[in-house]
CSV table of C-alpha atoms in Angstrom, one decimal:
chain,number,residue,atom,x,y,z
H,1324,MET,CA,0.0,0.0,0.0
H,1325,GLU,CA,2.8,2.4,0.8
H,1326,ALA,CA,4.6,1.6,-2.4
H,1327,ILE,CA,1.5,2.4,-4.4
H,1328,ARG,CA,1.1,5.7,-2.4
H,1329,LYS,CA,4.7,6.7,-3.2
H,1330,GLN,CA,4.2,5.8,-6.9
H,1331,ALA,CA,1.1,7.9,-7.1
H,1332,THR,CA,2.8,10.8,-5.5
H,1333,LYS,CA,5.7,10.6,-8.0
H,1334,LEU,CA,3.2,10.4,-10.8
H,1335,ARG,CA,1.4,13.5,-9.6
H,1336,GLU,CA,4.6,15.4,-9.3
H,1337,GLN,CA,5.7,14.4,-12.8
H,1338,VAL,CA,2.3,15.4,-14.2
H,1339,ALA,CA,2.5,18.7,-12.5
H,1340,LYS,CA,5.9,19.4,-13.9
H,1341,GLN,CA,4.8,18.5,-17.3
H,1342,GLN,CA,1.8,20.8,-16.9
H,1343,GLN,CA,4.2,23.6,-15.8
H,1344,ALA,CA,6.3,23.0,-18.9
H,1345,VAL,CA,3.3,23.1,-21.2
H,1346,LEU,CA,1.9,26.2,-19.6
H,1347,LYS,CA,5.3,28.0,-19.9
H,1348,GLN,CA,5.4,27.0,-23.6
H,1349,PHE,CA,1.9,28.0,-24.5
H,1350,GLY,CA,1.1,30.6,-21.9
H,1351,ALA,CA,0.3,34.1,-23.3
H,1352,GLY,CA,-1.2,37.3,-22.2
H,1353,GLY,CA,-2.3,37.7,-18.5
H,1354,TYR,CA,-3.4,34.0,-18.0
H,1355,GLY,CA,-0.5,31.8,-18.5
H,1356,GLY,CA,1.7,32.9,-15.5
H,1357,SER,CA,3.6,30.5,-13.3
H,1358,ASP,CA,1.5,31.3,-10.3
H,1359,THR,CA,-1.1,28.8,-11.5
H,1360,VAL,CA,1.3,25.9,-11.2
H,1361,ILE,CA,0.9,24.0,-7.9
H,1362,THR,CA,4.3,22.5,-7.7
H,1363,ASP,CA,6.4,25.5,-7.0
H,1364,GLU,CA,9.7,25.0,-5.1
H,1365,ALA,CA,8.4,25.9,-1.6
H,1366,GLU,CA,5.4,23.6,-1.9
H,1367,LEU,CA,7.5,20.8,-3.2
H,1368,HIS,CA,9.9,21.1,-0.3
H,1369,GLN,CA,7.0,21.1,2.2
H,1370,HIS,CA,5.5,18.0,0.5
H,1371,GLN,CA,8.8,16.2,0.7
H,1372,LYS,CA,9.3,17.1,4.3
H,1373,LEU,CA,5.9,15.7,5.2
H,1374,GLU,CA,6.7,12.5,3.3
H,1375,ARG,CA,9.9,12.0,5.3
H,1376,LEU,CA,8.1,12.8,8.6
H,1377,TYR,CA,5.3,10.4,7.7
H,1378,ILE,CA,7.7,7.6,7.0
H,1379,SER,CA,9.8,8.3,10.1
H,1380,THR,CA,6.8,8.4,12.5
H,1381,ARG,CA,5.3,5.3,10.9
H,1382,ALA,CA,8.6,3.4,11.4
H,1383,GLY,CA,8.8,4.7,15.0
H,1384,LYS,CA,5.3,3.5,15.6
H,1385,HIS,CA,6.0,0.1,14.3
H,1386,PHE,CA,9.2,-0.2,16.4
H,1387,GLN,CA,7.3,0.9,19.5
H,1388,ARG,CA,4.7,-1.8,18.7
H,1389,ASP,CA,7.5,-4.4,18.3
H,1390,VAL,CA,9.0,-3.4,21.7
H,1391,VAL,CA,5.6,-3.7,23.4
H,1392,ARG,CA,5.0,-7.1,21.8
H,1393,GLY,CA,8.4,-8.3,22.8
H,1394,VAL,CA,8.1,-7.1,26.4
H,1395,GLU,CA,4.6,-8.6,26.7
H,1396,GLY,CA,5.9,-11.9,25.4
H,1397,TYR,CA,8.8,-11.7,27.9
H,1398,ILE,CA,6.4,-11.0,30.7
H,1399,VAL,CA,4.2,-14.0,29.8
H,1400,THR,CA,7.2,-16.3,29.6
H,1401,GLY,CA,8.7,-14.9,32.8
H,1402,SER,CA,5.5,-15.3,34.7
H,1403,LYS,CA,5.6,-19.0,33.8
H,1404,GLN,CA,9.2,-19.2,35.0
H,1405,VAL,CA,8.3,-17.5,38.3
H,1406,GLU,CA,5.6,-20.1,38.7
H,1407,ILE,CA,8.0,-23.0,38.1
H,1408,GLY,CA,10.7,-21.5,40.2
H,1409,THR,CA,8.3,-20.9,43.1
H,1410,ARG,CA,7.2,-24.5,43.0
H,1411,PHE,CA,10.8,-25.7,42.9
H,1412,SER,CA,11.5,-23.5,46.0
H,1413,GLU,CA,8.6,-25.1,47.8
H,1414,ASP,CA,9.8,-28.6,47.0
H,1415,SER,CA,13.3,-27.9,48.2
H,1416,ARG,CA,12.0,-26.3,51.4
H,1417,LYS,CA,9.7,-29.3,52.0
H,1418,TYR,CA,12.6,-31.7,51.7
H,1419,GLY,CA,14.7,-29.7,54.0
H,1420,ALA,CA,11.9,-29.6,56.6
H,1421,GLU,CA,11.0,-33.3,56.4
H,1422,ASN,CA,14.4,-34.8,55.9
H,1423,THR,CA,14.9,-38.1,57.8
H,1424,CYS,CA,18.5,-38.9,56.8
H,1425,THR,CA,20.4,-40.7,59.6
H,1426,SER,CA,23.9,-39.6,58.5
H,1427,GLY,CA,23.5,-35.9,59.0
H,1428,ASN,CA,21.5,-32.8,58.0
H,1429,THR,CA,24.0,-31.2,55.6
H,1430,LEU,CA,21.8,-31.8,52.5
H,1431,SER,CA,18.6,-30.7,54.3
H,1432,LYS,CA,20.4,-27.4,55.3
H,1433,ALA,CA,21.5,-26.9,51.7
H,1434,ALA,CA,18.0,-27.6,50.4
H,1435,VAL,CA,16.5,-25.0,52.8
H,1436,ASN,CA,19.2,-22.5,51.8
H,1437,TYR,CA,18.5,-23.1,48.1
H,1438,ALA,CA,14.7,-22.8,48.7
H,1439,ASN,CA,15.2,-19.4,50.4
H,1440,ALA,CA,17.5,-18.2,47.6
H,1441,ARG,CA,15.2,-19.4,44.9
H,1442,ALA,CA,12.2,-17.7,46.5
H,1443,GLN,CA,14.2,-14.4,46.6
H,1444,MET,CA,15.3,-14.8,43.0
H,1445,GLU,CA,11.7,-15.4,41.8
H,1446,LYS,CA,10.6,-12.4,43.8
H,1447,GLU,CA,13.2,-10.3,42.0
H,1448,ARG,CA,12.0,-11.7,38.7
H,1449,GLY,CA,8.5,-10.8,39.5
H,1450,ASN,CA,9.6,-7.2,40.4
H,1451,LEU,CA,11.4,-7.1,37.0
H,1452,LEU,CA,8.4,-8.2,35.1
H,1453,LYS,CA,6.2,-5.7,36.9
H,1454,ALA,CA,8.7,-2.9,36.1
H,1455,LEU,CA,8.8,-3.9,32.4
H,1456,GLY,CA,5.1,-3.7,32.2
H,1457,THR,CA,4.6,-0.4,34.0
H,1458,GLN,CA,7.7,1.4,32.8
H,1459,VAL,CA,8.1,0.1,29.3
H,1460,ALA,CA,5.1,-1.6,27.7
H,1461,GLU,CA,2.3,0.7,29.0
H,1462,PRO,CA,3.9,4.1,28.1
H,1463,LEU,CA,4.8,2.9,24.6
H,1464,ARG,CA,1.4,1.3,24.0
H,1465,ALA,CA,-0.2,4.6,25.1
H,1466,MET,CA,1.9,6.5,22.6
H,1467,VAL,CA,1.2,4.1,19.8
H,1468,MET,CA,-2.6,4.4,20.4
H,1469,GLY,CA,-2.4,8.1,21.5
H,1470,ALA,CA,-4.1,11.1,20.0
H,1471,PRO,CA,-1.1,13.2,19.0
H,1472,LEU,CA,0.1,10.7,16.5
H,1473,GLU,CA,-3.3,10.1,15.0
H,1474,ASP,CA,-4.1,13.8,14.9
H,1475,ALA,CA,-0.8,14.5,13.1
H,1476,ARG,CA,-1.4,11.7,10.6
H,1477,HIS,CA,-4.9,13.0,9.9
H,1478,LEU,CA,-3.5,16.5,9.3
H,1479,ALA,CA,-0.9,15.0,6.9
H,1480,GLN,CA,-3.7,13.0,5.1
H,1481,ARG,CA,-5.9,16.1,4.8
H,1482,TYR,CA,-2.9,18.0,3.3
H,1483,ASP,CA,-2.4,15.2,0.8
H,1484,ARG,CA,-6.0,15.3,-0.2
H,1485,MET,CA,-6.0,19.0,-0.6
H,1486,ARG,CA,-2.8,18.8,-2.6
H,1487,GLN,CA,-4.5,16.4,-5.0
H,1488,GLU,CA,-7.5,18.7,-5.2
H,1489,ALA,CA,-5.2,21.7,-6.0
H,1490,GLU,CA,-3.4,19.7,-8.7
H,1491,ALA,CA,-6.8,18.8,-10.3
H,1492,GLN,CA,-7.8,22.4,-10.1
H,1493,ALA,CA,-4.6,23.5,-11.7
H,1494,ILE,CA,-5.4,21.2,-14.6
H,1495,GLU,CA,-8.8,22.7,-14.8
H,1496,VAL,CA,-7.3,26.2,-14.9
H,1497,ALA,CA,-5.0,25.2,-17.7
H,1498,LYS,CA,-7.9,23.8,-19.8
H,1499,ARG,CA,-9.9,27.0,-19.4
H,1500,GLN,CA,-6.8,29.1,-20.3
H,1501,ALA,CA,-6.6,27.1,-23.5
H,1502,LYS,CA,-10.2,27.7,-24.3
H,1503,VAL,CA,-9.9,31.4,-23.7
H,1504,ARG,CA,-6.9,31.6,-26.0
H,1505,GLU,CA,-9.0,29.8,-28.7
H,1506,MET,CA,-11.9,32.2,-28.2
H,1507,PRO,CA,-10.4,35.4,-26.9
H,1508,GLY,CA,-13.6,37.5,-27.0
H,1509,ASN,CA,-15.9,35.1,-25.0
H,1510,SER,CA,-16.7,36.9,-21.7
H,1511,GLU,CA,-18.4,33.8,-20.3
H,1512,LEU,CA,-15.2,31.7,-20.7
H,1513,ALA,CA,-13.2,34.6,-19.2
H,1514,MET,CA,-15.4,34.6,-16.1
H,1515,LYS,CA,-15.2,30.9,-15.7
H,1516,LEU,CA,-11.4,31.1,-15.9
H,1517,GLU,CA,-11.3,33.8,-13.3
H,1518,SER,CA,-13.5,31.7,-11.0
H,1519,ALA,CA,-11.2,28.6,-11.5
H,1520,GLU,CA,-8.1,30.7,-10.8
H,1521,ALA,CA,-9.6,32.1,-7.7
H,1522,LYS,CA,-10.5,28.7,-6.4
H,1523,LEU,CA,-7.0,27.4,-7.2
H,1524,GLN,CA,-5.5,30.4,-5.3
H,1525,ASP,CA,-7.7,29.6,-2.3
H,1526,LEU,CA,-6.6,25.9,-2.4
H,1527,LYS,CA,-3.0,26.9,-2.6
H,1528,SER,CA,-3.3,29.2,0.3
H,1529,ASN,CA,-5.1,26.7,2.5
H,1530,MET,CA,-2.8,24.0,1.5
H,1531,ALA,CA,0.2,26.0,2.5
H,1532,ILE,CA,-1.3,26.7,5.9
H,1533,LEU,CA,-2.4,23.1,6.4
H,1534,GLY,CA,1.0,21.9,5.3
H,1535,LYS,CA,2.8,24.0,7.9
H,1536,GLU,CA,0.4,22.7,10.6
H,1537,ALA,CA,0.8,19.1,9.6
H,1538,ALA,CA,4.6,19.4,9.4
H,1539,ALA,CA,4.8,21.0,12.8
H,1540,ALA,CA,2.5,18.3,14.3
H,1541,MET,CA,4.4,15.5,12.7
H,1542,ALA,CA,7.8,16.9,13.7
H,1543,ALA,CA,6.6,17.2,17.3
H,1544,VAL,CA,5.4,13.6,17.3
H,1545,GLU,CA,8.6,12.4,15.8
H,1546,ALA,CA,10.7,14.1,18.5
H,1547,GLN,CA,8.4,12.7,21.2
H,1548,GLN,CA,8.7,9.2,19.7
H,1549,GLN,CA,12.5,9.3,19.7
H,1550,ARG,CA,12.8,10.7,23.2
H,1551,LEU,CA,10.1,8.5,24.8
H,1552,THR,CA,11.2,5.3,23.1
H,1553,LEU,CA,14.9,5.9,24.1
H,1554,GLN,CA,13.8,6.6,27.7
H,1555,ARG,CA,11.8,3.4,27.9
H,1556,LEU,CA,14.7,1.4,26.4
H,1557,ILE,CA,17.0,2.8,29.0
H,1558,ALA,CA,14.5,2.1,31.8
H,1559,MET,CA,14.3,-1.5,30.5
H,1560,VAL,CA,18.1,-1.9,30.6
H,1561,GLU,CA,18.3,-0.4,34.0
H,1562,ALA,CA,15.6,-2.7,35.4
H,1563,GLU,CA,17.3,-5.8,33.9
H,1564,GLN,CA,20.7,-4.7,35.2
H,1565,ALA,CA,19.3,-4.2,38.7
H,1566,TYR,CA,17.6,-7.6,38.6
H,1567,HIS,CA,20.7,-9.5,37.5
H,1568,GLN,CA,22.9,-7.7,40.1
H,1569,ARG,CA,20.5,-8.6,42.8
H,1570,VAL,CA,20.3,-12.3,41.6
H,1571,LEU,CA,24.1,-12.4,41.5
H,1572,GLN,CA,24.3,-11.3,45.1
H,1573,ILE,CA,21.8,-13.9,46.1
H,1574,LEU,CA,23.7,-16.7,44.2
H,1575,ASP,CA,27.0,-15.5,45.6
H,1576,GLN,CA,25.7,-15.8,49.2
H,1577,LEU,CA,24.1,-19.2,48.4
H,1578,GLU,CA,27.3,-20.5,46.9
H,1579,GLY,CA,29.3,-19.4,49.9
H,1580,GLU,CA,26.9,-21.2,52.3
H,1581,MET,CA,26.9,-24.4,50.3
H,1582,ALA,CA,30.7,-24.3,49.8
H,1583,SER,CA,31.2,-23.9,53.5
H,1584,GLU,CA,29.0,-27.0,54.2
H,1585,ARG,CA,30.9,-29.0,51.6
H,1586,GLN,CA,34.2,-28.1,53.1
H,1587,ARG,CA,33.0,-29.1,56.5
H,1588,ILE,CA,31.9,-32.6,55.4
H,1589,GLU,CA,34.9,-33.1,53.1
H,1590,ALA,CA,37.5,-32.0,55.6
H,1591,PRO,CA,39.6,-34.8,57.2
H,1592,PRO,CA,38.3,-35.9,60.6
H,1593,THR,CA,39.9,-34.2,63.5
H,1594,PRO,CA,41.2,-36.2,66.5
H,1595,SER,CA,38.6,-37.0,69.2
H,1596,ALA,CA,41.0,-35.7,71.8
H,1597,GLU,CA,39.5,-32.2,71.6
H,1598,SER,CA,36.1,-33.3,72.8
H,1599,SER,CA,37.0,-36.4,74.9
H,1600,MET,CA,40.4,-35.7,76.5
H,1601,PRO,CA,40.5,-34.3,80.0
H,1602,PRO,CA,41.7,-30.8,80.7
H,1603,PRO,CA,45.4,-30.2,80.8
H,1604,PRO,CA,47.1,-31.1,84.1
H,1605,SER,CA,47.6,-28.5,86.7
H,1606,TYR,CA,51.0,-27.1,87.6
H,1607,GLU,CA,51.2,-29.2,90.8
H,1608,GLU,CA,50.5,-32.4,88.9
H,1609,VAL,CA,53.1,-31.7,86.3
H,1610,ASN,CA,55.9,-30.8,88.7
H,1611,GLY,CA,54.9,-33.2,91.5
H,1612,VAL,CA,53.8,-36.3,89.7
H,1613,TYR,CA,55.4,-36.4,86.3
H,1614,ALA,CA,58.7,-34.6,86.9
H,1615,SER,CA,60.5,-37.8,87.8
H,1616,GLN,CA,58.9,-40.0,85.2
H,1617,ALA,CA,60.1,-40.7,81.6
H,1618,HIS,CA,58.1,-42.3,78.9
H,1619,HIS,CA,59.9,-44.1,76.1
H,1620,ASN,CA,57.5,-45.4,73.4
H,1621,GLY,CA,59.7,-44.9,70.3
H,1622,THR,CA,58.2,-41.5,69.3
H,1623,THR,CA,58.0,-39.4,72.4
H,1624,ASP,CA,60.2,-38.6,75.4
H,1625,SER,CA,58.7,-36.4,78.1
H,1626,MET,CA,62.1,-35.4,79.4
H,1627,GLY,CA,63.7,-34.6,76.1
H,1628,TYR,CA,62.9,-31.8,73.8
H,1629,PHE,CA,61.9,-32.4,70.2
H,1630,LEU,CA,60.1,-30.6,67.4
H,1631,GLY,CA,56.6,-31.4,66.2
H,1632,GLU,CA,54.6,-30.2,63.2
H,1633,VAL,CA,51.0,-29.3,63.7
H,1634,MET,CA,48.7,-31.5,61.6
H,1635,HIS,CA,45.4,-30.2,62.9
H,1636,SER,CA,44.5,-26.7,64.0
H,1637,TYR,CA,43.6,-26.2,67.6
H,1638,GLN,CA,42.0,-23.3,69.4
H,1639,GLY,CA,43.2,-22.8,72.9
H,1640,GLN,CA,40.4,-22.8,75.5
H,1641,SER,CA,42.3,-21.0,78.3
H,1642,ASP,CA,45.3,-18.9,78.9
H,1643,VAL,CA,47.4,-22.0,79.6
H,1644,GLU,CA,46.6,-23.6,76.3
H,1645,LEU,CA,48.3,-22.9,72.9
H,1646,THR,CA,46.4,-22.0,69.8
H,1647,LEU,CA,47.9,-24.0,66.9
H,1648,SER,CA,47.5,-23.7,63.1
H,1649,ILE,CA,48.2,-26.4,60.5
H,1650,GLY,CA,51.9,-26.2,59.5
H,1651,ASP,CA,53.1,-24.6,62.7
H,1652,PHE,CA,56.1,-26.1,64.6
H,1653,VAL,CA,56.2,-26.7,68.3
H,1654,VAL,CA,59.0,-27.4,70.7
H,1655,VAL,CA,57.7,-30.2,72.9
H,1656,ARG,CA,59.0,-30.3,76.4
H,1657,LYS,CA,56.6,-32.6,78.3
H,1658,VAL,CA,54.1,-35.3,77.3
H,1659,THR,CA,51.5,-36.6,79.8
H,1660,ASN,CA,49.7,-39.9,80.1
H,1661,ASN,CA,46.3,-38.3,79.4
H,1662,GLY,CA,47.3,-37.1,75.9
H,1663,TRP,CA,48.4,-33.6,76.6
H,1664,ALA,CA,51.8,-32.0,75.8
H,1665,GLU,CA,53.5,-28.9,77.0
H,1666,GLY,CA,55.7,-26.8,74.7
H,1667,GLU,CA,56.4,-23.6,73.0
H,1668,CYS,CA,55.1,-22.2,69.7
H,1669,LYS,CA,55.8,-18.7,68.3
H,1670,GLY,CA,57.2,-17.5,71.5
H,1671,LYS,CA,54.4,-18.6,73.7
H,1672,ALA,CA,54.4,-21.6,76.1
H,1673,GLY,CA,51.3,-23.7,77.0
H,1674,TRP,CA,49.5,-27.0,76.7
H,1675,PHE,CA,48.0,-28.6,73.6
H,1676,PRO,CA,46.6,-32.1,72.6
H,1677,TYR,CA,49.6,-34.2,71.7
H,1678,GLY,CA,47.6,-36.0,69.0
H,1679,TYR,CA,47.5,-32.8,66.9
H,1680,ILE,CA,51.2,-32.9,66.0
H,1681,GLU,CA,53.7,-35.2,64.4
H,1682,ARG,CA,57.3,-35.5,65.5
H,1683,ARG,CA,59.9,-34.1,63.1
H,1684,ASP,CA,63.5,-35.1,63.5
H,1685,ARG,CA,64.7,-33.1,60.5
H,1686,VAL,CA,63.5,-29.5,60.2
H,1687,LEU,CA,64.9,-26.5,58.3
H,1688,ALA,CA,66.6,-23.9,60.4
H,1689,SER,CA,64.1,-21.3,59.1
H,1690,LYS,CA,61.2,-23.4,60.5
H,1691,ILE,CA,62.9,-23.6,63.9
H,1692,ALA,CA,63.3,-19.9,64.0
H,1693,GLU,CA,59.6,-19.5,63.5
H,1694,VAL,CA,59.0,-21.4,66.8
H,1695,PHE,CA,60.7,-18.7,68.8
């Protein structure tokens, strides 16, 4: 339809130009002046400007409609995803609450954590869909169906019809001019020619006014289309960016919680001495009971110093206990019957579970220096 319209416009312009050439060739006396020709330069420029504006606003309208259609489809699909994700969250929470596993509750904790995170993510997705509907689809739909665009298009169409009428009237004037030239003394023909010329002049005047109004209205609509559509696209990008950032935060937190649980269950078992061994001996016990005893079991000697490497970390529970980290080296001075040892690490002396270290007979000098 648009191609036909363009072709018709080109044909009208060609006919008008041909008429102008014929009138210039055969015009004589006071009747054949160029003011009777509709396609003067200013009018042609106005017409071409309206054509460009009409095409631009039509393309803008179609793009806005495409954006609205795409956003609405995304909302429909996203709503289904929210529904599925919410159901998934409920299933995970149900497992976590009703878990009857006898070997621990690590998986049930992870399931509950995942359920909470999934529920938060689906809530964020719902907020995104709502924002896309209210901030993008609705404003663009209102503009597509709004009065300013339709009013401007109606003005342009009225101008186009008036232009066609003026072109037809210009042809009528040319015909009457030819008759007057054939019968120069006929007053009736002269009056009809004057009437036709007056009508043409009125049409041209009204057409110029209407053309300016239509061009101004179309230009305003075009500027509004460009500005509003860009704003809505930016709003859509910002809403999606905020959504993905929030979801990433939720996933990072969830991944940290799950990784912590995995490390806990995959870590090598720690000696049971920490929970079952008695407290370290008192000063009187050490100096009164064990001072004269020596134990020789091939690996330890309570009266001889030796170096031990910490294989399991230990957090001291009192001021007389050492806090040890894996890889530390300890100078062991005493080893008791109840599994405690006394020694020095990093310049501090105290007690620690003997099972947390392994004896080292050969140690680099740099490691020995770290002990003190």
